[in-house]
CSV table of C-alpha atoms and ligand atoms in Angstrom, one decimal:
chain,number,residue,atom,x,y,z
A,1272,UNK,CA,23.6,-11.0,11.3
A,1273,UNK,CA,21.4,-10.3,14.4
A,1274,UNK,CA,18.2,-12.3,14.4
A,1275,UNK,CA,15.0,-10.4,15.3
A,1276,UNK,CA,11.8,-11.0,17.2
A,1277,UNK,CA,8.8,-10.1,15.0
A,1278,UNK,CA,5.1,-9.7,15.7
A,1279,UNK,CA,2.2,-9.6,13.3
A,1280,UNK,CA,-0.8,-7.7,14.6
A,1281,UNK,CA,-4.1,-8.5,12.8
A,1282,UNK,CA,-2.6,-11.8,11.7
A,1283,UNK,CA,-6.0,-13.3,10.9
A,1284,UNK,CA,-7.1,-10.5,8.5
A,1285,UNK,CA,-6.7,-10.1,4.7
A,1286,UNK,CA,-3.4,-8.2,5.0
A,1287,UNK,CA,-2.2,-10.2,8.0
A,1288,UNK,CA,-2.4,-13.5,6.1
A,1289,UNK,CA,-0.4,-12.0,3.3
A,1290,UNK,CA,2.2,-10.6,5.7
A,1291,UNK,CA,2.8,-14.3,6.7
A,1292,UNK,CA,3.1,-15.4,3.0
A,1293,UNK,CA,5.5,-12.6,2.2
A,1294,UNK,CA,7.6,-13.1,5.3
A,1295,UNK,CA,8.0,-16.8,4.4
A,1296,UNK,CA,9.0,-15.9,0.8
A,1297,UNK,CA,11.5,-13.3,1.8
A,1298,UNK,CA,13.2,-15.4,4.5
A,1299,UNK,CA,13.9,-12.6,7.1
A,1300,UNK,CA,16.3,-13.4,9.9
A,1301,UNK,CA,13.6,-14.2,12.5
A,1302,UNK,CA,14.4,-15.7,15.9
A,1303,UNK,CA,10.8,-15.6,17.4
A,1304,UNK,CA,7.5,-14.7,15.7
A,1305,UNK,CA,4.2,-13.9,17.4
A,1306,UNK,CA,0.7,-13.5,16.0
A,1307,UNK,CA,-2.0,-11.3,17.5
A,1308,UNK,CA,-5.7,-10.7,16.8
A,1309,UNK,CA,-8.7,-9.5,18.7
A,1310,UNK,CA,-10.3,-11.9,21.2
A,1311,UNK,CA,-12.6,-13.2,18.4
A,1312,UNK,CA,-9.8,-15.1,16.6
A,1313,UNK,CA,-7.5,-15.7,19.6
A,1314,UNK,CA,-6.7,-19.4,20.0
A,1315,UNK,CA,-6.8,-20.1,16.3
A,1316,UNK,CA,-3.8,-21.7,14.6
A,1317,UNK,CA,-1.4,-20.2,12.0
A,1318,UNK,CA,1.3,-22.2,10.2
A,1319,UNK,CA,4.5,-20.2,9.5
A,1320,UNK,CA,7.5,-22.0,7.8
A,1321,UNK,CA,5.9,-25.3,8.5
A,1322,UNK,CA,5.5,-24.7,12.2
A,1323,UNK,CA,2.1,-24.2,13.9
A,1324,UNK,CA,1.6,-21.1,16.1
A,1325,UNK,CA,-1.4,-20.1,18.3
A,1326,UNK,CA,-2.9,-16.6,17.7
A,1327,UNK,CA,-2.9,-14.5,20.9
A,1328,UNK,CA,-5.3,-11.8,21.9
A,1329,UNK,CA,-3.6,-8.4,21.6
A,1330,UNK,CA,-3.3,-6.8,25.1
A,1331,UNK,CA,-1.3,-4.0,26.7
A,1332,UNK,CA,1.4,-6.6,27.8
A,1333,UNK,CA,1.8,-8.2,24.4
A,1334,UNK,CA,5.0,-6.3,23.7
A,1335,UNK,CA,6.7,-7.1,27.1
A,1336,UNK,CA,9.0,-9.7,25.5
A,1337,UNK,CA,11.6,-8.0,23.5
A,1338,UNK,CA,9.8,-7.7,20.1
A,1339,UNK,CA,12.0,-5.7,17.6
A,1340,UNK,CA,9.5,-5.1,14.8
A,1341,UNK,CA,5.7,-5.3,14.8
A,1342,UNK,CA,3.7,-5.3,11.5
A,1343,UNK,CA,0.3,-3.9,12.3
A,1344,UNK,CA,-2.8,-4.3,10.1
A,1345,UNK,CA,-5.7,-4.3,12.5
A,1346,UNK,CA,-7.5,-1.0,11.8
A,1347,UNK,CA,-6.9,2.6,12.9
A,1348,UNK,CA,-8.2,2.4,16.5
A,1349,UNK,CA,-6.1,-0.7,17.3
A,1350,UNK,CA,-3.0,1.2,15.9
A,1351,UNK,CA,-3.9,4.3,17.8
A,1352,UNK,CA,-4.0,2.5,21.1
A,1353,UNK,CA,-1.3,-0.2,20.7
A,1354,UNK,CA,1.4,1.3,18.5
A,1355,UNK,CA,2.6,3.8,21.2
A,1356,UNK,CA,2.6,1.0,23.8
A,1357,UNK,CA,4.7,-1.2,21.4
A,1358,UNK,CA,7.1,1.8,20.6
A,1359,UNK,CA,7.5,2.5,24.4
A,1360,UNK,CA,8.8,-1.0,24.8
A,1361,UNK,CA,11.5,-0.5,22.2
A,1362,UNK,CA,9.6,-2.1,19.3
A,1363,UNK,CA,9.4,-0.5,15.9
A,1364,UNK,CA,5.9,-0.5,14.5
A,1365,UNK,CA,5.3,-0.6,10.8
A,1366,UNK,CA,1.7,0.4,10.7
A,1367,UNK,CA,-0.6,-0.3,7.7
A,1368,UNK,CA,-3.6,1.9,9.0
A,1369,UNK,CA,-4.1,5.5,8.2
A,1370,UNK,CA,-3.7,6.5,11.9
A,1371,UNK,CA,-0.2,7.9,11.8
A,1372,UNK,CA,0.5,8.6,8.1
A,1373,UNK,CA,0.1,12.4,8.2
A,1374,UNK,CA,1.8,12.8,11.6
A,1375,UNK,CA,4.9,15.0,11.0
A,1376,UNK,CA,6.8,12.9,13.5
A,1377,UNK,CA,6.1,9.7,11.6
A,1378,UNK,CA,7.9,8.7,8.3
A,1379,UNK,CA,5.6,7.5,5.5
A,1380,UNK,CA,7.6,5.2,3.4
A,1381,UNK,CA,7.7,3.4,0.1
A,1382,UNK,CA,11.2,1.8,0.0
A,1383,UNK,CA,11.7,2.3,-3.8
A,1384,UNK,CA,10.8,6.0,-3.4
A,1385,UNK,CA,11.9,7.4,0.0
A,1386,UNK,CA,13.9,4.8,1.9
A,1387,UNK,CA,16.0,7.6,3.5
A,1388,UNK,CA,12.9,8.6,5.6
A,1389,UNK,CA,13.1,5.3,7.6
A,1390,UNK,CA,16.2,6.6,9.4
A,1391,UNK,CA,14.3,9.3,11.4
A,1392,UNK,CA,11.6,7.1,12.8
A,1393,UNK,CA,10.7,7.4,16.5
A,1394,UNK,CA,9.2,4.0,17.0
A,1395,UNK,CA,6.4,4.2,14.3
A,1396,UNK,CA,6.8,4.0,10.5
A,1397,UNK,CA,3.6,4.4,8.5
A,1398,UNK,CA,2.8,2.2,5.4
A,1399,UNK,CA,1.0,4.4,2.9
A,1400,UNK,CA,-2.5,3.9,1.5
A,1401,UNK,CA,-2.6,1.1,-1.1
A,1402,UNK,CA,-3.6,3.3,-4.1
A,1403,UNK,CA,-0.9,5.8,-3.2
A,1404,UNK,CA,2.0,3.3,-3.0
A,1405,UNK,CA,1.6,2.0,-6.5
A,1406,UNK,CA,1.1,5.5,-7.9
A,1407,UNK,CA,4.3,6.9,-6.4
A,1408,UNK,CA,6.4,3.9,-7.5
A,1409,UNK,CA,5.6,5.0,-11.1
A,1410,UNK,CA,5.7,8.8,-10.5
A,1411,UNK,CA,9.0,9.1,-8.6
A,1412,UNK,CA,11.3,8.6,-11.7
A,1413,UNK,CA,9.2,11.1,-13.6
A,1414,UNK,CA,9.2,13.7,-10.8
A,1415,UNK,CA,13.0,13.4,-10.6
A,1416,UNK,CA,13.4,13.9,-14.3
A,1417,UNK,CA,10.7,16.3,-15.4
A,1418,UNK,CA,9.3,17.8,-12.1
A,1419,UNK,CA,5.6,17.1,-11.8
A,1420,UNK,CA,3.2,20.0,-11.6
A,1421,UNK,CA,-0.2,18.4,-11.4
A,1422,UNK,CA,-1.6,14.9,-11.0
A,1423,UNK,CA,-5.1,13.6,-11.7
A,1424,UNK,CA,-5.9,10.2,-10.2
A,1425,UNK,CA,-8.9,8.0,-11.2
A,1426,UNK,CA,-8.8,4.7,-9.5
A,1427,UNK,CA,-10.5,1.3,-10.1
A,1428,UNK,CA,-10.1,-0.4,-6.7
A,1429,UNK,CA,-10.6,-4.1,-5.8
A,1430,UNK,CA,-12.9,-5.3,-3.0
A,1431,UNK,CA,-10.0,-7.0,-1.2
A,1432,UNK,CA,-9.0,-3.4,-0.2
A,1433,UNK,CA,-12.1,-3.4,2.1
A,1434,UNK,CA,-10.8,-6.6,3.9
A,1435,UNK,CA,-12.6,-9.9,4.3
A,1436,UNK,CA,-16.0,-8.3,4.5
A,1437,UNK,CA,-15.5,-6.4,1.2
A,1438,UNK,CA,-14.4,-9.7,-0.5
A,1439,UNK,CA,-17.5,-11.5,0.8
A,1440,UNK,CA,-19.8,-8.7,-0.5
A,1441,UNK,CA,-18.6,-9.4,-4.1
A,1442,UNK,CA,-18.7,-13.2,-3.7
A,1443,UNK,CA,-22.2,-13.2,-2.1
A,1444,UNK,CA,-23.4,-10.4,-4.3
A,1445,UNK,CA,-22.7,-12.5,-7.4
A,1446,UNK,CA,-25.1,-15.1,-5.9
A,1447,UNK,CA,-27.8,-12.4,-5.5
A,1448,UNK,CA,-27.3,-11.6,-1.8
A,1449,UNK,CA,-27.6,-8.1,-0.4
A,1450,UNK,CA,-24.3,-6.3,0.6
A,1451,UNK,CA,-23.1,-6.1,4.2
A,1452,UNK,CA,-19.9,-4.0,3.9
A,1453,UNK,CA,-20.7,-1.6,1.1
A,1454,UNK,CA,-23.7,0.7,1.0
A,1455,UNK,CA,-24.8,-0.7,-2.4
A,1456,UNK,CA,-24.3,-3.9,-4.4
A,1457,UNK,CA,-20.7,-4.2,-5.7
A,1458,UNK,CA,-21.5,-7.1,-8.1
A,1459,UNK,CA,-22.1,-5.6,-11.5
A,1460,UNK,CA,-21.6,-2.1,-10.2
A,1461,UNK,CA,-19.0,0.7,-9.6
A,1462,UNK,CA,-19.2,2.7,-6.4
A,1463,UNK,CA,-17.6,6.2,-6.5
A,1464,UNK,CA,-17.2,6.0,-2.7
A,1465,UNK,CA,-14.2,4.6,-0.8
A,1466,UNK,CA,-14.0,5.4,2.9
A,1467,UNK,CA,-16.2,8.2,4.3
A,1468,UNK,CA,-17.3,11.5,2.7
A,1469,UNK,CA,-15.7,14.8,3.9
A,1470,UNK,CA,-17.4,18.2,4.0
A,1471,UNK,CA,-15.8,19.3,0.8
A,1472,UNK,CA,-17.4,16.4,-1.2
A,1473,UNK,CA,-14.3,14.3,-1.5
A,1474,UNK,CA,-13.9,10.9,0.2
A,1475,UNK,CA,-11.2,10.3,2.8
A,1476,UNK,CA,-9.5,7.8,0.3
A,1477,UNK,CA,-9.2,10.7,-2.2
A,1478,UNK,CA,-7.9,13.0,0.5
A,1479,UNK,CA,-5.3,10.3,1.5
A,1480,UNK,CA,-4.1,10.1,-2.1
A,1481,UNK,CA,-3.6,13.8,-2.3
A,1482,UNK,CA,-1.8,14.3,1.0
A,1483,UNK,CA,0.2,11.1,1.0
A,1484,UNK,CA,1.6,11.7,-2.5
A,1485,UNK,CA,2.9,15.1,-1.4
A,1486,UNK,CA,4.5,13.7,1.8
A,1487,UNK,CA,6.2,10.7,0.1
A,1488,UNK,CA,7.5,12.7,-2.9
A,1489,UNK,CA,8.5,15.5,-0.4
A,1490,UNK,CA,6.8,18.3,-2.4
A,1491,UNK,CA,4.0,20.2,-0.8
A,1492,UNK,CA,3.5,22.3,-3.9
A,1493,UNK,CA,2.3,19.4,-6.0
A,1494,UNK,CA,-1.2,19.9,-7.3
A,1495,UNK,CA,-3.1,16.6,-6.9
A,1496,UNK,CA,-6.7,15.6,-7.3
A,1497,UNK,CA,-8.4,12.2,-7.2
A,1498,UNK,CA,-11.6,10.2,-7.8
A,1499,UNK,CA,-11.5,6.8,-6.2
A,1500,UNK,CA,-13.9,4.1,-7.3
A,1501,UNK,CA,-14.6,0.6,-5.9
A,1502,UNK,CA,-15.1,-1.9,-8.8
A,1503,UNK,CA,-16.2,-5.6,-8.9
A,1504,UNK,CA,-12.7,-6.9,-9.0
A,1505,UNK,CA,-11.5,-9.3,-6.3
A,1506,UNK,CA,-7.9,-8.2,-6.1
A,1507,UNK,CA,-5.6,-5.7,-7.7
A,1508,UNK,CA,-6.1,-1.9,-8.0
A,1509,UNK,CA,-5.9,-0.2,-11.4
A,1510,UNK,CA,-5.3,3.6,-11.8
A,1511,UNK,CA,-5.5,6.1,-14.6
A,1512,UNK,CA,-3.0,8.8,-13.9
A,1513,UNK,CA,-2.7,12.0,-15.8
A,1514,UNK,CA,0.5,13.8,-15.1
A,1515,UNK,CA,1.5,17.3,-16.1
A,1516,UNK,CA,5.2,18.3,-16.0
A,1517,UNK,CA,7.1,21.6,-15.6
A,1518,UNK,CA,9.7,20.5,-18.1
A,1519,UNK,CA,9.3,19.2,-21.7
A,1520,UNK,CA,10.0,15.5,-22.3
A,1521,UNK,CA,10.8,13.0,-25.0
A,1522,UNK,CA,8.3,10.0,-24.9
A,1523,UNK,CA,10.9,7.3,-25.5
A,1524,UNK,CA,13.2,8.8,-22.8
A,1525,UNK,CA,10.3,8.9,-20.4
A,1526,UNK,CA,9.5,5.2,-21.1
A,1527,UNK,CA,13.2,4.4,-20.6
A,1528,UNK,CA,13.1,6.1,-17.2
A,1529,UNK,CA,10.1,4.0,-16.2
A,1530,UNK,CA,11.8,0.8,-17.4
A,1531,UNK,CA,14.8,1.6,-15.2
A,1532,UNK,CA,12.8,2.4,-12.1
A,1533,UNK,CA,13.0,0.0,-9.1
A,1534,UNK,CA,10.0,-2.2,-8.4
A,1535,UNK,CA,8.3,-1.1,-11.6
A,1536,UNK,CA,7.6,-3.2,-14.8
A,1537,UNK,CA,6.6,-1.6,-18.1
A,1538,UNK,CA,3.9,-3.7,-19.9
A,1539,UNK,CA,3.2,-1.5,-22.9
A,1540,UNK,CA,2.6,-3.1,-26.3
A,1541,UNK,CA,-1.0,-2.1,-27.2
A,1542,UNK,CA,-0.7,-3.6,-30.7
A,1543,UNK,CA,-0.4,-7.0,-29.1
A,1544,UNK,CA,-3.0,-6.3,-26.4
A,1545,UNK,CA,-0.3,-6.0,-23.7
A,1546,UNK,CA,-1.1,-3.7,-20.8
A,1547,UNK,CA,-1.2,-4.1,-17.0
A,1548,UNK,CA,-4.3,-5.8,-15.6
A,1549,UNK,CA,-5.6,-6.6,-12.1
A,1550,UNK,CA,-5.7,-10.3,-12.9
A,1551,UNK,CA,-2.1,-10.5,-14.1
A,1552,UNK,CA,-0.7,-8.2,-11.4
A,1553,UNK,CA,-2.5,-10.1,-8.6
A,1554,UNK,CA,0.0,-12.3,-6.6
A,1555,UNK,CA,3.0,-10.2,-7.7
A,1556,UNK,CA,5.1,-7.8,-5.7
A,1557,UNK,CA,5.9,-5.3,-8.5
A,1558,UNK,CA,3.9,-2.4,-9.8
A,1559,UNK,CA,3.0,-2.5,-13.5
A,1560,UNK,CA,2.7,0.5,-15.9
A,1561,UNK,CA,1.4,0.7,-19.4
A,1562,UNK,CA,-0.8,2.7,-21.9
A,1563,UNK,CA,2.0,5.3,-21.7
A,1564,UNK,CA,1.0,8.1,-24.1
A,1565,UNK,CA,1.4,11.9,-24.4
A,1566,UNK,CA,-1.6,13.9,-23.0
A,1567,UNK,CA,-2.2,16.1,-26.0
A,1568,UNK,CA,-4.6,18.4,-24.1
A,1569,UNK,CA,-1.7,20.0,-22.1
A,1570,UNK,CA,1.7,21.6,-22.8
A,1571,UNK,CA,3.7,18.8,-21.3
A,1572,UNK,CA,1.9,15.8,-19.9
A,1573,UNK,CA,1.6,12.0,-20.0
A,1574,UNK,CA,-1.2,9.5,-19.3
A,1575,UNK,CA,-0.4,6.2,-17.5
A,1576,UNK,CA,-2.3,3.0,-16.5
A,1577,UNK,CA,-0.8,1.7,-13.2
A,1578,UNK,CA,-1.8,-1.6,-11.7
A,1579,UNK,CA,-0.5,-3.5,-8.6
A,1580,UNK,CA,-1.7,-6.1,-6.1
A,1581,UNK,CA,-3.2,-3.9,-3.4
A,1582,UNK,CA,-2.7,-6.5,-0.7
A,1583,UNK,CA,0.9,-7.3,-1.6
A,1584,UNK,CA,2.7,-4.1,-2.8
A,1585,UNK,CA,-0.2,-1.9,-1.5
A,1586,UNK,CA,0.1,-3.3,2.0
A,1587,UNK,CA,2.0,-6.5,3.1
A,1588,UNK,CA,5.0,-6.4,0.7
A,1589,UNK,CA,5.6,-2.7,1.3
A,1590,UNK,CA,5.6,-3.2,5.1
A,1591,UNK,CA,7.9,-6.3,4.9
A,1592,UNK,CA,10.2,-4.3,2.6
A,1593,UNK,CA,10.3,-1.6,5.3
A,1594,UNK,CA,11.2,-4.2,7.9
A,1595,UNK,CA,14.0,-5.5,5.7
A,1596,UNK,CA,15.4,-2.0,5.3
A,1597,UNK,CA,15.3,-1.6,9.1
A,1598,UNK,CA,17.2,-4.9,9.6
A,1599,UNK,CA,19.8,-3.7,7.0
A,1600,UNK,CA,20.2,-0.5,8.9
A,1601,UNK,CA,20.7,-2.3,12.3
A,1602,UNK,CA,23.3,-4.6,10.7
A,1603,UNK,CA,25.4,-1.8,9.3
B,1095,LIG,P1,-10.0,-10.9,14.4
B,1095,LIG,O1,-9.8,-12.0,13.4
B,1095,LIG,O2,-9.9,-11.4,15.8
B,1095,LIG,O3,-11.2,-10.0,14.1
B,1095,LIG,P2,-9.6,-7.5,8.0
B,1095,LIG,O4,-9.3,-6.1,7.7
B,1095,LIG,O5,-9.2,-8.4,6.9
B,1095,LIG,O6,-11.0,-7.7,8.4
B,1095,LIG,O7,-8.7,-7.9,9.3
B,1095,LIG,C1,-8.6,-7.2,10.5
B,1095,LIG,C2,-7.6,-7.9,11.4
B,1095,LIG,O8,-7.4,-7.0,12.6
B,1095,LIG,C3,-8.0,-9.2,11.9
B,1095,LIG,O9,-6.9,-10.0,12.1
B,1095,LIG,C4,-8.7,-8.8,13.3
B,1095,LIG,O10,-8.7,-9.9,14.2
B,1095,LIG,C5,-7.7,-7.8,13.7
B,1095,LIG,N1,-8.3,-6.9,14.8
B,1095,LIG,C6,-9.5,-6.2,14.7
B,1095,LIG,N2,-9.7,-5.5,15.8
B,1095,LIG,C7,-8.7,-5.8,16.7
B,1095,LIG,C8,-8.3,-5.4,18.0
B,1095,LIG,N3,-9.1,-4.6,18.7
B,1095,LIG,N4,-7.2,-5.9,18.5
B,1095,LIG,C9,-6.4,-6.8,17.8
B,1095,LIG,N5,-6.7,-7.2,16.5
B,1095,LIG,C10,-7.8,-6.7,16.0
């Protein structure tokens, strides 16, 4: 098997650190690995597989050394500037920002859902938004079987999704300090506000869920709406999903389809207080689904509660899985 040269861009951030953990766990065939950040953290040390590395400042010449894959999580403007530079040097960028996700020339991939889209990349592959990734892992088997007509998302999103600064706002807020990242205190509060507001009254996070769901499931006719909420949870996004189908379904068969779906674990035994939770999903790579029940207010619909670690499956793990698929493709 060909060994690859890999770079992590944004290595000192919340997702960047998890990239490193997931890469160690998954044992990719890596020849050389490089870690990049802004000038602020350049020079700091990172340990990978027991060896110490120095973080380098990301510059226009960073990719002049035969890097095969670069995992980016350093914000949209860094991706906008540096992904095309990396791609022009023959590197495949797996980008965690929202910069390229809706570009028709860029595949938007969740390996359990649309791995076939990796094949048509032109140097950049986008990692979807964290809340969308876990949702489509649960929705894909149902869309295949019953054809989804409409989706209503209501999210309960952890502060880790807002990076180190979001995390600190909850920690410090619990000690009575004023918020620095969020516009209001997050400790003891729920903020129906993730990313910026758009002229139609939705937030950009809500718009991302709508557009990215359609692109990943390959169905522009899907009717999707979302309300995204930041809650005082450190890590792990929870989602209430109401799904309406074109076809009729049998609830036991539907549960069976979810049980057999890749990357998805059914936790659904309400009599024994078993259902997915942020605390139990945190640190795991799978997506968890429970509270599976018929929506009695519509002709054919189901309500789900879907939880995943937003930094792992919602970001780092999904990107590393894409890298693994690329390596598989190159070794065929
Ligand atoms: P740095 O540590 O130097 O600021 P988070 O989202 O958790 O705050 O992490 C953001 C990550 O992106 C960090 O590793 C940060 O590096 C990195 N980053 C931010 N701006 C740039 C930039 N202009 N070039 C390279 N890396 C950047």
